[in-house]
XYZ file of C-alpha atoms in Angstrom:
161
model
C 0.000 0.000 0.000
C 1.224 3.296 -0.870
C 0.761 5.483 2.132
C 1.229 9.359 2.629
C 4.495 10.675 3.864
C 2.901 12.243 6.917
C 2.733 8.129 8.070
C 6.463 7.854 7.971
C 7.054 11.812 9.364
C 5.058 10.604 12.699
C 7.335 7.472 12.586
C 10.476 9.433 12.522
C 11.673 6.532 9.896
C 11.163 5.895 6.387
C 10.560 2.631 4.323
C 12.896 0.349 4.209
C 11.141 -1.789 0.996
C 9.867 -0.090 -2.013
C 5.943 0.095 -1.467
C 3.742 -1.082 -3.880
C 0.297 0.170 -4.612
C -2.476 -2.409 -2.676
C -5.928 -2.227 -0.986
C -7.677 -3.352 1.925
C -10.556 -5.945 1.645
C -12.573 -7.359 3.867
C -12.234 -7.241 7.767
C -12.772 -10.506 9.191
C -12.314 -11.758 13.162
C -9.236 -13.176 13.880
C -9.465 -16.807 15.192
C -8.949 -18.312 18.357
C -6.030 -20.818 18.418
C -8.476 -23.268 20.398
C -11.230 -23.283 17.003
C -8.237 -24.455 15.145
C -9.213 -27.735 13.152
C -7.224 -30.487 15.529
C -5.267 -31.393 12.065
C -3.926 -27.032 12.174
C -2.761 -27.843 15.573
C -1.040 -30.849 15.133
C 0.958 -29.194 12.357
C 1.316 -26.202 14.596
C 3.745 -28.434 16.938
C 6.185 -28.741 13.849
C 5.777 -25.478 12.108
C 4.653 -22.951 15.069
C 4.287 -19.989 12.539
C 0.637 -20.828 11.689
C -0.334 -19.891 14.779
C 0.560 -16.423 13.689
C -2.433 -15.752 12.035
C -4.608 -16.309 15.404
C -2.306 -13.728 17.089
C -2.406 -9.550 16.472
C 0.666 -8.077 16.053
C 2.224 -7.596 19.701
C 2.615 -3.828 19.552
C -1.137 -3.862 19.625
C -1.318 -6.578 22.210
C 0.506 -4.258 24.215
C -0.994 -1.237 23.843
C -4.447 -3.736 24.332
C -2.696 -4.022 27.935
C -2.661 -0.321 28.817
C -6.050 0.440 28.168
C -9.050 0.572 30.681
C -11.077 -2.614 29.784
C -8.565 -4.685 28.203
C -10.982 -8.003 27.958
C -13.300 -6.055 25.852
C -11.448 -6.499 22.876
C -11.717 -8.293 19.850
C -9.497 -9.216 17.054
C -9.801 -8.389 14.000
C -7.614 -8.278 10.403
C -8.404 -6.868 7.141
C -5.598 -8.418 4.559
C -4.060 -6.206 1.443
C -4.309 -6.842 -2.150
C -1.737 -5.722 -4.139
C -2.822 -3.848 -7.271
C -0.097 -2.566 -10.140
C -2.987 -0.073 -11.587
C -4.550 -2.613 -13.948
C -4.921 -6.236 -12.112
C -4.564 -7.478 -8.773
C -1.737 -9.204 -8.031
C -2.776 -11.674 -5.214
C -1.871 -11.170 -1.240
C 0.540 -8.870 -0.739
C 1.509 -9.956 2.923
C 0.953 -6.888 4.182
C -2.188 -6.473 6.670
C -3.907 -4.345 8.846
C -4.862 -5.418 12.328
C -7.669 -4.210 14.668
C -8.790 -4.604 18.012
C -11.808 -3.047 19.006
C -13.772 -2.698 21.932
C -17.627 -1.922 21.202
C -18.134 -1.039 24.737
C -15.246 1.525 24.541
C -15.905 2.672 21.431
C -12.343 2.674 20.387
C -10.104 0.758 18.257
C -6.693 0.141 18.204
C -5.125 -0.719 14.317
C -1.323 -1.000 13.402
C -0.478 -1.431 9.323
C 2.101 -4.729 9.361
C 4.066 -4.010 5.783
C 7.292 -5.291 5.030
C 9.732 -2.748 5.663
C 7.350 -0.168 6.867
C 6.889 1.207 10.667
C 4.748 0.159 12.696
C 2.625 3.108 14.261
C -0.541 2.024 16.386
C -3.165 4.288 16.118
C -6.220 5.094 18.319
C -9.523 5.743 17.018
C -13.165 6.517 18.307
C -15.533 4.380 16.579
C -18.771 2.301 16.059
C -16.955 -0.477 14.399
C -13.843 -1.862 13.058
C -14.680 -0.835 9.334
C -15.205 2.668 10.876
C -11.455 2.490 12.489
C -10.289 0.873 8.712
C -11.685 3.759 7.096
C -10.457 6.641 9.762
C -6.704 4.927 8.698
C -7.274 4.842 5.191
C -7.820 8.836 5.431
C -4.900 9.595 7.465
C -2.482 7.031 6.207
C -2.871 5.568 2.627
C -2.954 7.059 -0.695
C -5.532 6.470 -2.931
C -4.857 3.783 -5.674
C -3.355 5.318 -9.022
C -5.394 3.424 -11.928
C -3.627 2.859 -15.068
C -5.209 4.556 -18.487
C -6.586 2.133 -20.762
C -4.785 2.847 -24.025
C -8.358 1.804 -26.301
C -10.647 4.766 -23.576
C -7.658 6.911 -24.968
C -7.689 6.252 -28.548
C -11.818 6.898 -28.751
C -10.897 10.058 -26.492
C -8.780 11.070 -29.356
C -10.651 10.412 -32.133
C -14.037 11.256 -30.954
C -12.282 14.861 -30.367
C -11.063 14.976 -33.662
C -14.999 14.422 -34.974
């Protein structure tokens, strides 16, 4: 995801990846490592890195801790497409995670990009799409569509007519 250099000015630190052009989709619960399928687990003893998509990023779990009701919150992450103006280009690894307490009102969501800081941000809101949203308009640039050469070629002629 491209995002706006006022992200990186707040982080004191700039990329350290060149950052391709992506968007959010859908924000989905995390799961709870004990809903796992019992085969997930069993492959979890050898290979303990697919438990990593039950957990949020730790920065968040940790700012999770410092706040007033820490048990209200839920888990939530909302995966990036990557998009080179034309097609999507499948998962880009990147992801945005979100906990959010509907009895605070608040959410807390971190960006986790390769090579980008991570900055966790605090939002008042009624849901976690609201606190995906509030991001998007302080952190990411919009997407940058390629021209279709044909729309430009009937642009041109049907000036010419």
């Amino acid at each position: 995801m491209l995002l706006k250099n006022s992200y990186f000015e707040k982080a004191g630190v700039w990329p350290r990846a060149e950052l391709d052009q992506g968007y959010l989709t859908l924000t989905r619960p995390i799961m709870n490592i004990e809903s796992l399928e019992p085969y997930l687990l069993k492959a979890a003893e050898e290979f303990p890195e697919i438990l990593d998509s039950c957990r949020l990023n730790s920065a968040i779990s940790d700012a999770i801790a410092r706040e007033e009701c820490p048990q209200s919150f839920e888990a939530f992450r909302n995966m990036e497409v990557a998009f080179d103006g034309t097609l999507d280009s499948g998962q880009s690894g990147n992801q945005l995670d979100i906990a959010f307490s509907k009895e605070l009102g608040i959410a807390l969501v971190a960006y986790v990009g390769h090579g980008v800081p991570l900055i966790v941000k605090r939002y008042a809101c009624a849901s976690p799409d609201d606190a995906v949203d509030l991001w998007l308009k302080e952190a990411a640039q919009p997407l940058i569509f390629a021209d279709d050469e044909e729309d430009d070629i009937e642009r041109a002629t049907s000036n010419l007519q």
